[in-house]
Amino acid sequence: MIKQAVLSVIVSAASLVAMGSDDLVAIPGGSYVPFYPQKGTTTKTPVPPTLVESFLLDRDPVTNRRYLEFVFQHTEWRRSSIKRIFADSGYLQHWNNDLSILPEDLDKPVVNISWFAAEAFCEAKQERLPMTDEWEYVLEDLGRGKASRMQQVLQWYSIPNRELPQAGNSPPNGFGIRDMVGAIWEWTEDFNSFMASPDSRDSGQRNMFCGGGSLNASDPTDYASFMRYSFRSSLQGDFTGRNLGFRCAKDLK
Amino acid sequence: MKTFKALLTLGLLLTANTGYCDIGSQDKNVREKIIGQETAVLTDAPAVPPPITRKHATKVIVNLEVKEVEGRLADGVQYTFWTFGGKVPGKFIRIREGDQVEFHLNNHPDNKMPHNIDLHAVIGPGGGAAASLTAPGHSSHFSFKALNPGLYVYHCATAPVAMHVANGMYGLILVEPKEGLPKVDHEYYVMQGDFYTQGKNGEQGLQPFSMVKAIDEKPEYVVFNGAAGSLVADNALQAKKGETIRLFVGDGGPNLTSSFHVIGEIFDNVYPEGNTNTVTHNVQTTFIPAGGAAIVEFKTHVPGTYILVDHSLTRAFNKGALAQLKVSGDEEKLIYSGKITDDVYLPEGTGMRNAEQTKVAQPSAATKQERIKLGEVVYNTNCAACHQLTGLGVPQAFPPLAKSDFLNADKVRAIKTVTGGLQGNLTVNGETFNGVMPAWSLSDEEIANVLTYVYSNWGNSQQEVTPDEVRRHRVTPGKNGSE
Ligand SMILES: [Cu+2]
């Protein structure tokens, strides 16, 4: 009991200097060419453009601080009480215990989070996880700065995990969104519903990969996108990872 | 040596008798009884796990950990390798034909990428790839039965496959034939791979992966065992004179094939493509495809340092594909003498002519008829390969000289074309060409002769070109006036 009281003080005091913002940013709708089509939607190559409607998206990934506030209220999502079917044993493993974390980590993106937990967090705020199309559309940023982004992404993807930076660390993209790449992987609502196969060279069906490249991918030289989609396809809802966090989205209406 | 070969031949006969060449003969491996269980010994290159002495199939547990690590690619050059077991190439796995393998792929939690494994020794879709896709911090397991003996490559097959392989995700698995391999004194594990860094070869510091160079198949490094110089000096492979050596050699690629050669050795035995049922003898260079392997065996006879190379030599001497085998022991003059003398070499007659070193006089044409005759020789040796003996050229590639409007319209331009070379868009008799003709470093006389020959044949304008004209209108390569 005493412990909890002390923690809540830390939480609220630290709120004053919070780095990552919990702002939602309005994203104007538009269309983009997804790297892979969604399962069962098309077997066409090239992949046709997908329409994305206007929506709201967190400016920054959700931080440990915001997640701490959440589990403070929603006890069933604490590390010691979460049901195993909702998160594997890595859940919040970088925290000291249910409600404490190193102060310097407070404003870093929260990681070691399962899809179920991320979903619950967003729901508690009447929000949701972004769809993969929405997430990728925002990353694509209407084609702004594509070449440099691809190289930056590739560079980050190819080095093993290091200390995480504070959330909100990177310059905003054209939509005003920060940290989409360069710090963590992020959950999406429909992370597993794209046609990236677990064996990327699957050649049996026409609507799967072919040979070493891919019949289906919209740009077979875009290694960075290959990595994101294969990362997502390696996940299940209860998985957690030291570099896997999330941000929330919301319908505009 | 004799016994060594005899043993092998015996091995061959044995396998031949058991009829392995039949399709589907592995079927009896499916039914072979599994007795007991053991955990596979895995080794880092160049070490190889000990031969299997078991006379029965067993259940073998393989635990392979994927780690993304920063390491040395060349002196002063670091690279982030993705590895099966912490090093490139991945751990050597040795099992016996008929074994039941329980394979655990563990993806270290500090890794950023999902990974999987495709073992070429596995029969089943994807070679295990789909069954083993594993997120960081997770572990997956699948099981397979080793039906076909041989030396096989394994590699990661997660998208983008070429990048996972380019970062070092490959290794070898030996499915040892039931009767085993003949005994040798040393077994070593060597695997070639090509690396694509953003910085040029030798550029210092941590070098990121270059997607562009990978797609263009233009590696900055081609190395054995994951780094330039990984098997030289103190780390060279070792043997004593008179010992037998077996190399398990793989090529991880992702792109280049290897012309594997040991300078100063002849392979007594090669099991091409890692196929343990076929042995060829007395091989100089063996071809190892990307995603393939070979077993080579030889006996050392003469002490010294032997260089292992990819005999595509700029890879060896400019990109790193070079390793050493040091053979110790007493000299063996009978087999290899070393240098005995070093004398001045004077080819017959050279002593006399040294003083008045005149240029060898070329035959010079006195008449147009002679010019045409001499020109024909120049044409047939230098030009016919492209423009054909008929002068008709090859549609879309090499323009015709026969009735060529380009040629006949302008003699000076023709001289410039041949002396200076020609490239870019060109229209001849209404057809467009976009090729390259190199500049010809032929003498004035030769060019005069060949052009006169061309002009005098195939319905052309019958003009004569003289050496003097060629001298006056000759251009330096790349500067012909035809643009
Ligand atoms: Cu991999």
XYZ file of C-alpha atoms and ligand atoms in Angstrom:
737
model
C 0.000 0.000 0.000
C 2.709 2.429 1.025
C 4.743 1.398 -1.960
C 1.905 2.275 -4.289
C 1.438 5.687 -2.777
C 5.115 6.494 -3.216
C 5.023 5.347 -6.795
C 2.065 7.425 -7.685
C 3.976 10.426 -6.413
C 6.901 9.594 -8.634
C 4.596 9.172 -11.563
C 2.840 12.475 -11.163
C 5.948 14.462 -10.281
C 7.792 13.101 -13.236
C 4.862 13.926 -15.495
C 5.943 17.538 -15.467
C 9.079 16.794 -17.440
C 7.617 14.134 -19.703
C 9.359 13.937 -23.068
C 7.257 11.811 -25.389
C 3.921 13.463 -25.937
C 0.521 11.806 -25.801
C -0.827 14.106 -28.490
C -2.839 12.594 -31.267
C -2.083 14.078 -34.647
C -4.658 14.235 -37.431
C -3.467 12.371 -40.496
C -5.155 13.403 -43.766
C -6.341 10.428 -45.789
C -4.811 9.411 -49.083
C -3.582 6.411 -50.943
C -0.370 4.449 -50.990
C 0.935 1.248 -52.510
C 1.257 -1.373 -49.783
C 4.358 -3.505 -49.866
C 2.223 -6.627 -49.720
C -1.458 -6.873 -50.395
C -3.679 -7.998 -47.567
C -4.518 -11.701 -47.495
C -7.349 -12.580 -49.828
C -7.631 -9.125 -51.359
C -5.772 -9.343 -54.614
C -3.421 -11.487 -56.587
C -2.598 -8.657 -58.927
C 0.907 -7.490 -59.600
C 1.790 -4.740 -59.308
C -0.116 -4.357 -56.091
C -2.817 -1.719 -56.576
C -2.848 1.379 -54.315
C -4.835 1.233 -51.082
C -7.002 4.045 -49.766
C -6.408 5.184 -46.211
C -9.059 7.334 -44.571
C -8.222 10.274 -42.358
C -7.489 9.242 -38.778
C -5.643 10.262 -35.621
C -2.281 8.838 -34.597
C -0.039 9.243 -31.552
C 2.783 11.656 -32.295
C 5.199 9.431 -30.349
C 5.327 5.804 -29.298
C 3.729 5.080 -25.909
C 6.285 5.540 -23.129
C 6.955 3.518 -19.992
C 5.520 6.469 -18.054
C 2.187 6.318 -19.842
C 2.099 2.554 -19.550
C 2.876 2.765 -15.846
C -0.108 5.050 -15.363
C -2.203 2.499 -17.207
C -1.208 -0.543 -15.153
C -1.562 1.556 -12.013
C -5.269 1.681 -12.722
C -5.724 -1.571 -14.601
C -4.265 -4.057 -12.185
C -4.944 -7.066 -14.401
C -2.262 -5.832 -16.808
C 0.470 -5.709 -14.179
C 3.432 -7.950 -14.697
C 2.522 -10.322 -11.876
C -1.147 -10.591 -12.703
C -1.264 -10.775 -16.483
C -2.679 -14.026 -17.844
C -0.054 -16.094 -19.707
C -2.256 -16.357 -22.753
C -2.068 -12.560 -23.097
C 1.694 -12.133 -22.853
C 4.729 -14.378 -22.761
C 7.228 -14.349 -19.924
C 9.149 -11.413 -21.365
C 6.256 -9.036 -20.576
C 7.643 -5.817 -19.005
C 10.772 -7.684 -18.018
C 12.806 -4.478 -18.064
C 10.755 -3.124 -15.168
C 11.948 -3.669 -11.598
C 8.586 -5.017 -10.567
C 4.898 -4.412 -11.147
C 5.070 -0.682 -10.641
C 8.632 0.466 -10.680
C 11.117 1.231 -13.358
C 14.418 3.071 -13.507
C 13.715 6.819 -13.660
C 15.869 7.258 -16.760
C 13.686 4.768 -18.605
C 10.396 6.529 -17.886
C 10.283 8.489 -21.095
C 11.638 5.803 -23.353
C 9.165 3.909 -25.522
C 7.614 1.027 -23.600
C 8.760 -2.340 -24.935
C 8.277 -5.979 -23.937
C 4.606 -5.483 -24.626
C 2.289 -8.041 -26.184
C -0.311 -7.218 -28.788
C -3.069 -7.929 -26.266
C -1.548 -5.501 -23.771
C -1.043 -2.781 -26.378
C -4.598 -3.243 -27.513
C -5.901 -2.986 -23.924
C -3.936 0.209 -23.336
C -5.405 1.905 -26.395
C -8.885 0.667 -25.648
C -8.751 2.151 -22.161
C -8.354 5.528 -23.842
C -11.149 4.857 -26.349
C -8.452 4.424 -28.935
C -7.122 1.494 -30.952
C -3.938 0.233 -32.546
C -3.217 1.586 -36.030
C -3.903 -0.699 -38.954
C -0.799 -1.820 -40.835
C -1.989 0.165 -43.850
C -2.333 3.277 -41.727
C 1.050 2.781 -40.120
C 2.812 2.153 -43.402
C 0.978 5.049 -45.055
C 2.302 7.406 -42.399
C 5.807 5.986 -42.698
C 5.639 6.328 -46.470
C 4.902 10.009 -45.842
C 3.539 10.586 -49.360
C 6.949 9.720 -50.756
C 8.775 12.519 -48.957
C 12.465 11.737 -48.405
C 12.115 8.135 -49.519
C 15.689 7.257 -50.430
C 17.281 8.599 -47.271
C 14.614 7.002 -45.120
C 15.185 3.618 -46.712
C 18.888 3.765 -45.964
C 18.319 5.029 -42.421
C 15.836 2.274 -41.781
C 18.107 -0.356 -43.228
C 20.932 0.819 -41.047
C 18.853 0.653 -37.909
C 17.395 -2.719 -38.784
C 20.787 -4.207 -39.367
C 22.316 -3.463 -35.990
C 21.418 -5.438 -32.897
C 19.467 -3.863 -30.079
C 21.109 -1.020 -28.215
C 19.950 1.329 -25.452
C 16.663 2.898 -26.491
C 16.517 6.652 -27.021
C 13.875 8.797 -25.320
C 10.546 8.899 -27.125
C 10.067 11.882 -29.403
C 13.753 11.944 -30.145
C 13.686 12.022 -33.926
C 12.562 14.933 -36.115
C 8.895 14.711 -37.143
C 8.059 13.479 -40.618
C 5.786 15.335 -43.027
C 2.710 14.353 -41.026
C 4.306 15.525 -37.776
C 4.849 11.959 -36.511
C 8.089 10.977 -34.753
C 10.094 7.817 -34.116
C 8.379 5.522 -36.581
C 11.710 3.911 -37.298
C 15.074 4.123 -35.633
C 14.033 3.156 -32.113
C 11.565 0.291 -31.946
C 9.310 -1.998 -33.920
C 5.635 -1.251 -33.401
C 2.556 -3.416 -33.131
C -0.254 -2.919 -35.575
C -3.842 -4.055 -35.190
C -3.621 -6.507 -38.074
C 0.078 -7.384 -37.862
C -0.402 -10.886 -39.187
C -2.835 -10.397 -42.005
C -0.489 -9.686 -44.869
C 0.764 -12.100 -47.435
C 4.338 -12.234 -46.236
C 4.900 -15.946 -45.809
C 7.035 -17.383 -43.022
C 9.231 -18.834 -45.719
C 9.828 -15.792 -47.815
C 10.621 -17.801 -50.930
C 7.430 -19.795 -50.947
C 6.910 -20.523 -54.584
C 3.991 -22.871 -54.632
C 1.176 -20.438 -55.130
C 1.091 -17.573 -57.485
C -0.021 -15.202 -54.791
C 3.010 -15.950 -52.655
C 6.672 -15.256 -53.029
C 8.439 -16.601 -56.008
C 12.039 -17.648 -56.359
C 14.393 -15.482 -54.367
C 12.481 -12.293 -54.960
C 8.820 -11.839 -54.570
C 6.012 -11.736 -57.036
C 3.885 -9.997 -54.545
C 5.994 -7.310 -53.002
C 5.457 -3.957 -54.658
C 9.176 -3.166 -54.708
C 11.445 -6.209 -54.425
C 14.470 -3.997 -53.856
C 12.957 -2.407 -50.770
C 14.797 -4.534 -48.221
C 13.627 -2.358 -45.348
C 9.989 -3.136 -46.016
C 10.739 -6.821 -46.411
C 12.161 -6.720 -42.923
C 9.157 -5.013 -41.376
C 6.722 -7.416 -42.936
C 8.759 -10.470 -42.080
C 9.154 -9.192 -38.547
C 5.401 -8.825 -38.217
C 4.771 -12.229 -39.691
C 7.057 -13.825 -37.106
C 4.843 -12.543 -34.278
C 1.898 -13.901 -32.357
C -0.397 -11.860 -30.137
C 1.242 -12.901 -26.876
C 4.811 -12.284 -28.030
C 6.902 -9.563 -26.490
C 10.278 -8.212 -27.554
C 12.978 -5.921 -26.256
C 12.445 -3.688 -29.244
C 8.749 -4.080 -29.720
C 6.410 -1.287 -28.592
C 3.395 0.510 -29.992
C 1.415 3.716 -30.420
C -2.334 4.242 -30.571
C -4.655 5.545 -33.243
C -8.213 6.714 -33.329
C -10.947 7.190 -35.906
C -11.650 10.775 -36.888
C -15.344 11.388 -36.190
C 48.619 -42.444 -49.832
C 48.008 -45.775 -51.496
C 46.118 -47.109 -48.522
C 44.203 -43.875 -48.313
C 42.978 -44.218 -51.855
C 42.432 -47.926 -51.421
C 40.242 -47.239 -48.444
C 38.224 -44.806 -50.456
C 37.817 -47.189 -53.307
C 36.662 -49.777 -50.836
C 34.177 -47.293 -49.462
C 32.967 -46.685 -52.958
C 32.483 -50.345 -53.683
C 30.580 -50.766 -50.474
C 28.206 -47.938 -51.277
C 27.831 -49.165 -54.810
C 26.860 -52.577 -53.509
C 24.224 -51.176 -51.236
C 22.711 -49.513 -54.261
C 22.532 -45.860 -53.300
C 22.204 -44.710 -56.814
C 18.596 -45.887 -56.990
C 15.965 -43.213 -56.714
C 14.092 -43.618 -53.491
C 16.713 -45.815 -51.884
C 16.597 -43.400 -48.964
C 13.236 -44.910 -48.190
C 14.865 -47.484 -46.011
C 16.376 -44.666 -43.982
C 12.837 -43.585 -43.175
C 12.295 -46.907 -41.481
C 15.642 -47.210 -39.726
C 15.147 -47.750 -36.023
C 16.047 -44.864 -33.722
C 18.049 -45.969 -30.724
C 18.802 -43.580 -27.877
C 19.291 -39.842 -27.898
C 22.176 -37.387 -27.867
C 22.896 -33.690 -28.135
C 24.866 -32.669 -31.204
C 28.371 -31.330 -30.707
C 28.560 -28.065 -32.651
C 31.827 -26.397 -33.615
C 32.978 -23.026 -34.893
C 34.996 -22.991 -38.125
C 37.598 -24.184 -38.885
C 36.923 -26.962 -36.346
C 34.754 -29.929 -37.267
C 32.909 -32.178 -34.771
C 34.446 -35.649 -34.343
C 33.469 -38.431 -36.759
C 30.393 -40.423 -35.838
C 31.254 -43.932 -34.747
C 27.728 -45.018 -33.935
C 26.489 -48.012 -35.905
C 22.818 -47.095 -35.548
C 20.530 -44.123 -36.021
C 19.661 -42.038 -32.994
C 17.683 -38.986 -31.991
C 19.976 -35.958 -32.181
C 19.089 -32.698 -30.489
C 20.521 -29.601 -32.147
C 20.421 -26.277 -30.306
C 21.399 -23.423 -32.532
C 21.342 -19.848 -31.312
C 20.997 -16.911 -33.687
C 22.999 -13.867 -32.623
C 23.408 -10.498 -34.292
C 26.928 -9.400 -33.444
C 29.427 -6.770 -34.453
C 32.738 -8.213 -35.565
C 35.822 -7.858 -37.712
C 35.415 -8.155 -41.485
C 38.924 -6.945 -42.348
C 41.632 -4.973 -40.583
C 39.992 -1.855 -39.184
C 36.680 -2.784 -40.776
C 33.779 -3.813 -38.558
C 30.489 -5.250 -39.708
C 27.253 -6.335 -38.056
C 27.024 -10.044 -38.733
C 23.884 -12.071 -38.304
C 25.076 -15.487 -37.230
C 24.088 -19.039 -36.444
C 25.989 -19.435 -33.204
C 27.962 -16.188 -32.937
C 30.406 -16.619 -35.830
C 30.453 -16.741 -39.612
C 30.071 -19.357 -40.927
C 27.532 -20.896 -38.564
C 28.245 -23.883 -36.337
C 29.176 -27.100 -38.100
C 26.539 -29.755 -37.521
C 27.425 -33.431 -37.928
C 24.817 -36.170 -37.876
C 24.478 -39.658 -39.304
C 22.352 -40.794 -42.193
C 19.066 -42.077 -40.753
C 19.209 -39.909 -37.618
C 16.085 -38.229 -36.324
C 16.960 -34.586 -35.660
C 15.099 -32.428 -33.173
C 16.113 -28.937 -34.225
C 15.795 -25.959 -31.877
C 16.338 -22.507 -33.327
C 16.790 -19.919 -30.594
C 16.608 -16.251 -31.534
C 18.502 -14.230 -28.919
C 16.343 -11.551 -27.217
C 18.862 -8.835 -28.056
C 18.389 -9.498 -31.752
C 16.342 -7.141 -33.806
C 15.291 -9.497 -36.573
C 13.175 -12.570 -36.929
C 15.157 -15.476 -38.405
C 14.599 -19.019 -39.589
C 16.629 -21.833 -41.094
C 16.534 -23.742 -44.345
C 18.740 -26.823 -44.153
C 19.459 -28.287 -47.544
C 19.676 -31.654 -45.782
C 15.969 -31.512 -44.985
C 13.360 -32.955 -47.267
C 10.178 -30.943 -46.873
C 8.866 -27.596 -48.141
C 11.271 -24.777 -47.408
C 13.789 -27.108 -45.787
C 12.469 -26.131 -42.374
C 12.155 -22.429 -43.116
C 8.448 -21.968 -42.528
C 8.511 -24.173 -39.446
C 11.309 -22.198 -37.886
C 10.456 -18.526 -38.370
C 11.292 -17.151 -34.950
C 10.852 -13.692 -33.434
C 13.627 -12.222 -31.270
C 13.510 -13.687 -27.780
C 11.735 -16.799 -28.995
C 12.644 -20.346 -29.826
C 11.036 -22.727 -32.234
C 11.586 -26.371 -32.861
C 10.893 -28.845 -35.600
C 12.083 -32.285 -36.423
C 13.365 -34.067 -39.509
C 14.850 -37.334 -40.573
C 18.198 -37.246 -42.371
C 17.480 -39.337 -45.445
C 20.296 -38.490 -47.847
C 23.957 -38.568 -46.881
C 26.164 -35.683 -47.972
C 27.513 -32.276 -47.071
C 24.805 -29.616 -47.121
C 24.521 -25.863 -46.698
C 22.055 -24.390 -44.264
C 21.046 -20.734 -44.256
C 18.471 -18.252 -43.061
C 15.528 -17.754 -45.390
C 13.747 -14.825 -43.819
C 12.870 -11.915 -46.107
C 14.906 -10.275 -47.447
C 16.735 -13.591 -47.837
C 19.683 -12.179 -49.724
C 20.370 -9.736 -46.915
C 20.197 -12.363 -44.178
C 22.618 -14.517 -46.126
C 24.819 -11.551 -47.055
C 25.128 -10.793 -43.355
C 26.567 -14.254 -42.721
C 23.626 -16.522 -42.028
C 24.940 -19.793 -43.437
C 26.808 -22.878 -42.355
C 27.320 -26.567 -43.137
C 25.623 -29.745 -41.975
C 27.249 -33.079 -42.707
C 24.990 -36.086 -42.938
C 27.625 -38.730 -42.579
C 27.031 -41.882 -44.608
C 26.284 -45.000 -42.540
C 29.649 -46.525 -43.275
C 31.349 -43.265 -42.292
C 34.058 -41.402 -44.173
C 37.589 -42.796 -44.497
C 39.845 -41.826 -41.632
C 42.065 -38.783 -42.154
C 44.515 -36.922 -39.935
C 42.760 -33.537 -40.044
C 39.317 -32.273 -40.871
C 38.697 -28.560 -41.397
C 35.690 -26.375 -42.110
C 36.024 -23.538 -44.623
C 33.196 -21.488 -46.069
C 33.266 -18.683 -48.585
C 30.914 -15.711 -48.603
C 30.543 -12.345 -50.327
C 29.958 -9.135 -48.359
C 28.447 -5.852 -49.471
C 29.559 -2.844 -47.462
C 28.698 0.753 -48.080
C 32.336 1.789 -47.856
C 34.820 0.586 -50.446
C 37.127 -2.326 -49.677
C 39.436 -1.209 -46.908
C 37.377 1.787 -45.796
C 37.740 1.837 -42.026
C 35.110 1.740 -39.317
C 31.748 0.048 -38.872
C 30.416 -0.521 -42.364
C 26.689 -0.784 -42.990
C 25.232 -3.240 -45.482
C 24.711 -1.867 -48.992
C 21.482 -3.001 -50.564
C 22.463 -1.482 -53.894
C 25.753 -3.360 -54.154
C 24.052 -6.589 -53.100
C 21.446 -6.259 -55.814
C 24.169 -5.411 -58.346
C 26.166 -8.442 -57.112
C 29.227 -6.248 -56.596
C 30.762 -7.309 -53.292
C 33.506 -5.312 -51.604
C 34.707 -8.438 -49.800
C 34.846 -12.096 -50.715
C 36.222 -14.013 -47.773
C 36.681 -17.405 -46.176
C 35.212 -17.925 -42.716
C 33.661 -14.524 -42.300
C 36.645 -12.195 -42.435
C 39.646 -11.337 -44.556
C 42.632 -13.085 -43.037
C 40.583 -15.343 -40.767
C 42.824 -18.291 -41.652
C 46.281 -16.816 -42.026
C 49.451 -16.528 -39.924
C 48.716 -17.860 -36.423
C 45.238 -18.876 -37.484
C 46.368 -20.798 -40.574
C 45.225 -24.391 -40.933
C 47.980 -26.736 -39.733
C 49.272 -30.131 -40.776
C 52.436 -32.145 -40.802
C 54.134 -33.500 -43.860
C 52.633 -36.827 -44.855
C 49.294 -36.237 -43.166
C 45.939 -36.521 -44.848
C 43.558 -33.590 -44.814
C 39.861 -33.330 -45.453
C 38.314 -29.932 -46.090
C 34.591 -29.408 -45.833
C 34.173 -26.420 -48.109
C 30.942 -24.512 -48.509
C 29.881 -21.422 -50.367
C 27.283 -19.345 -48.564
C 27.098 -16.727 -51.291
C 24.685 -15.012 -51.407
C 25.767 -14.494 -54.995
C 29.187 -15.684 -56.068
C 30.222 -19.201 -56.927
C 33.667 -20.346 -55.898
C 36.430 -21.861 -58.001
C 38.076 -23.459 -55.020
C 41.766 -24.193 -55.368
C 44.734 -24.806 -53.107
C 47.857 -23.351 -54.664
C 50.515 -26.064 -54.880
C 48.240 -28.986 -54.100
C 46.231 -31.431 -56.140
C 43.089 -32.783 -54.558
C 43.491 -36.564 -54.409
C 39.761 -36.900 -53.881
C 36.856 -34.566 -54.408
C 33.286 -35.366 -53.517
C 31.752 -32.839 -55.894
C 28.742 -30.924 -54.668
C 29.092 -32.573 -51.280
C 27.858 -35.868 -52.639
C 29.495 -38.592 -50.573
C 28.654 -41.329 -53.076
C 30.828 -40.087 -55.910
C 34.539 -39.485 -55.716
C 36.673 -37.947 -58.415
C 40.443 -37.965 -58.304
C 43.332 -35.633 -59.118
C 41.395 -32.399 -59.257
C 43.062 -28.992 -59.474
C 40.115 -26.644 -58.935
C 36.647 -27.590 -57.843
C 33.547 -25.612 -58.468
C 31.330 -24.779 -55.508
C 28.011 -23.152 -56.287
C 26.482 -20.546 -53.997
C 24.380 -22.576 -51.587
C 26.507 -25.650 -52.263
C 29.471 -27.519 -50.826
C 32.241 -29.951 -51.656
C 34.513 -32.256 -49.723
C 38.143 -32.295 -50.820
C 40.897 -34.573 -49.563
C 44.610 -34.603 -50.125
C 47.793 -35.820 -48.584
C 50.548 -33.321 -47.897
C 53.942 -34.242 -49.319
C 56.061 -31.112 -49.216
C 56.362 -28.746 -46.264
C 55.535 -25.079 -46.751
C 52.615 -22.689 -46.850
C 49.750 -23.476 -49.186
C 47.263 -20.803 -50.160
C 43.570 -21.582 -50.406
C 41.873 -19.317 -52.939
C 38.824 -18.700 -54.995
C 40.639 -18.973 -58.315
C 38.589 -16.066 -59.633
C 41.716 -14.299 -58.605
C 40.812 -10.697 -58.002
C 38.529 -12.029 -55.291
C 41.498 -13.732 -53.707
C 44.016 -10.949 -54.026
C 41.823 -7.855 -53.885
C 38.784 -8.876 -51.890
C 40.032 -11.307 -49.284
C 39.270 -14.858 -50.499
C 42.561 -16.248 -49.336
C 43.554 -18.614 -46.540
C 46.663 -20.554 -45.562
C 47.523 -24.133 -44.805
C 50.902 -24.530 -43.142
C 52.580 -27.874 -43.567
C 55.496 -28.520 -41.262
C 58.215 -31.123 -41.658
C 61.524 -31.832 -43.333
C 62.119 -30.759 -46.888
C 61.189 -33.190 -49.615
C 63.563 -32.379 -52.474
C 62.644 -35.395 -54.523
C 59.060 -34.212 -54.962
C 59.698 -30.502 -55.092
C 63.173 -29.124 -55.475
C 62.654 -25.467 -54.783
C 64.738 -23.099 -56.876
C 67.964 -24.717 -57.950
C 69.645 -21.991 -60.029
C 68.891 -18.541 -61.341
C 70.724 -17.815 -64.610
C 70.489 -15.159 -67.228
C 68.180 -16.269 -69.996
C 69.157 -15.516 -73.574
C 66.816 -16.895 -76.195
C 68.573 -18.213 -79.270
C 69.998 -15.476 -81.426
C 69.019 -12.571 -79.168
C 72.604 -11.736 -78.387
C 73.336 -10.762 -81.966
C 70.420 -8.469 -82.684
C 70.472 -6.555 -79.456
C 72.586 -3.790 -80.929
C 70.442 -2.825 -83.886
C 67.011 -3.388 -82.415
C 64.995 -2.459 -85.467
C 61.287 -2.750 -85.687
C 60.276 -5.853 -87.543
C 59.404 -4.567 -90.951
C 55.793 -5.101 -91.963
C 55.031 -6.136 -95.465
C 54.022 -3.062 -97.338
C 51.512 -3.113 -100.167
C 52.659 -1.775 -103.485
C 49.378 -2.017 -105.391
C 45.701 -1.736 -104.513
C 45.423 -5.434 -105.274
C 48.060 -6.217 -102.653
C 46.397 -3.874 -100.207
C 43.122 -5.788 -100.561
C 44.926 -9.079 -100.048
C 46.703 -7.939 -96.907
C 43.536 -6.196 -95.721
C 41.601 -9.425 -95.894
C 43.913 -10.942 -93.290
C 43.475 -7.950 -90.994
C 39.721 -8.129 -91.477
C 39.415 -11.821 -90.803
C 41.479 -11.641 -87.629
C 40.154 -8.372 -86.183
C 36.751 -7.540 -87.568
C 34.960 -10.676 -88.717
C 34.044 -11.748 -85.201
C 31.510 -8.959 -85.078
C 30.880 -7.788 -88.616
C 31.012 -11.377 -89.948
C 33.000 -12.778 -92.849
C 30.173 -11.748 -95.126
C 30.310 -8.149 -93.940
C 26.624 -8.419 -93.142
C 26.981 -7.906 -89.401
C 24.435 -9.171 -86.887
C 21.025 -7.490 -86.718
C 20.578 -5.360 -83.608
C 24.160 -5.919 -82.470
C 26.829 -5.297 -85.087
C 26.106 -3.080 -88.085
C 26.761 -4.303 -91.638
C 29.792 -3.101 -93.548
C 28.341 -4.494 -96.749
C 26.648 -1.649 -98.675
C 26.846 0.441 -95.525
C 25.673 3.990 -96.200
C 27.601 5.155 -93.163
C 30.806 3.651 -94.500
C 30.457 4.609 -98.126
C 29.435 8.195 -97.569
C 32.644 9.320 -95.939
C 36.106 7.779 -96.138
C 37.596 10.102 -93.521
C 34.841 9.274 -91.107
C 35.558 5.577 -91.646
C 39.202 6.138 -90.735
C 38.166 8.014 -87.633
C 35.701 5.284 -86.678
C 38.285 2.531 -86.808
C 41.139 4.471 -85.205
C 39.040 6.142 -82.512
C 36.325 3.585 -81.843
C 32.603 4.280 -81.903
C 29.765 4.108 -79.456
C 26.262 5.420 -78.985
C 23.339 5.650 -81.371
C 24.191 4.959 -84.951
C 22.016 4.428 -88.001
C 23.270 2.176 -90.769
C 21.037 1.508 -93.765
C 18.014 2.608 -91.767
C 18.651 0.326 -88.825
C 19.664 1.791 -85.480
C 22.542 0.377 -83.448
C 23.614 1.279 -79.976
C 26.754 -0.657 -79.305
C 30.403 -0.136 -78.643
C 33.219 -0.711 -81.056
C 36.608 -0.470 -79.413
C 39.321 1.696 -80.937
C 41.773 -0.349 -82.980
C 45.465 0.017 -82.273
C 46.522 -1.081 -85.732
C 49.223 0.561 -87.798
C 48.414 3.097 -90.521
C 49.256 0.481 -93.100
C 46.989 -2.159 -91.541
C 44.054 0.230 -91.293
C 44.543 1.387 -94.849
C 44.588 -2.226 -95.941
C 41.542 -3.353 -94.012
C 39.449 -0.382 -95.113
C 40.511 -0.828 -98.706
C 39.520 -4.488 -98.398
C 36.138 -3.517 -96.965
C 35.536 -0.845 -99.602
C 36.424 -3.262 -102.357
C 33.962 -5.935 -101.359
C 30.271 -6.603 -100.811
C 29.013 -3.948 -103.179
C 30.883 -1.091 -101.534
C 32.304 2.002 -103.238
C 35.686 0.574 -104.346
C 37.718 3.407 -102.809
C 41.310 2.942 -101.817
C 42.577 4.139 -98.470
C 46.280 4.861 -98.185
C 48.485 4.752 -95.096
C 49.145 8.443 -95.565
C 45.424 9.223 -95.352
C 45.141 7.153 -92.217
C 48.064 9.004 -90.665
C 46.453 12.383 -91.445
C 42.977 11.561 -90.184
C 43.790 9.188 -87.350
C 42.152 10.189 -84.048
C 42.963 9.231 -80.504
C 40.528 6.690 -79.050
C 37.203 8.165 -77.954
C 37.631 11.329 -80.096
C 36.356 10.254 -83.495
C 34.598 12.924 -85.422
C 31.445 10.995 -86.087
C 29.260 12.291 -83.292
Cu 18.145 -14.453 -40.679
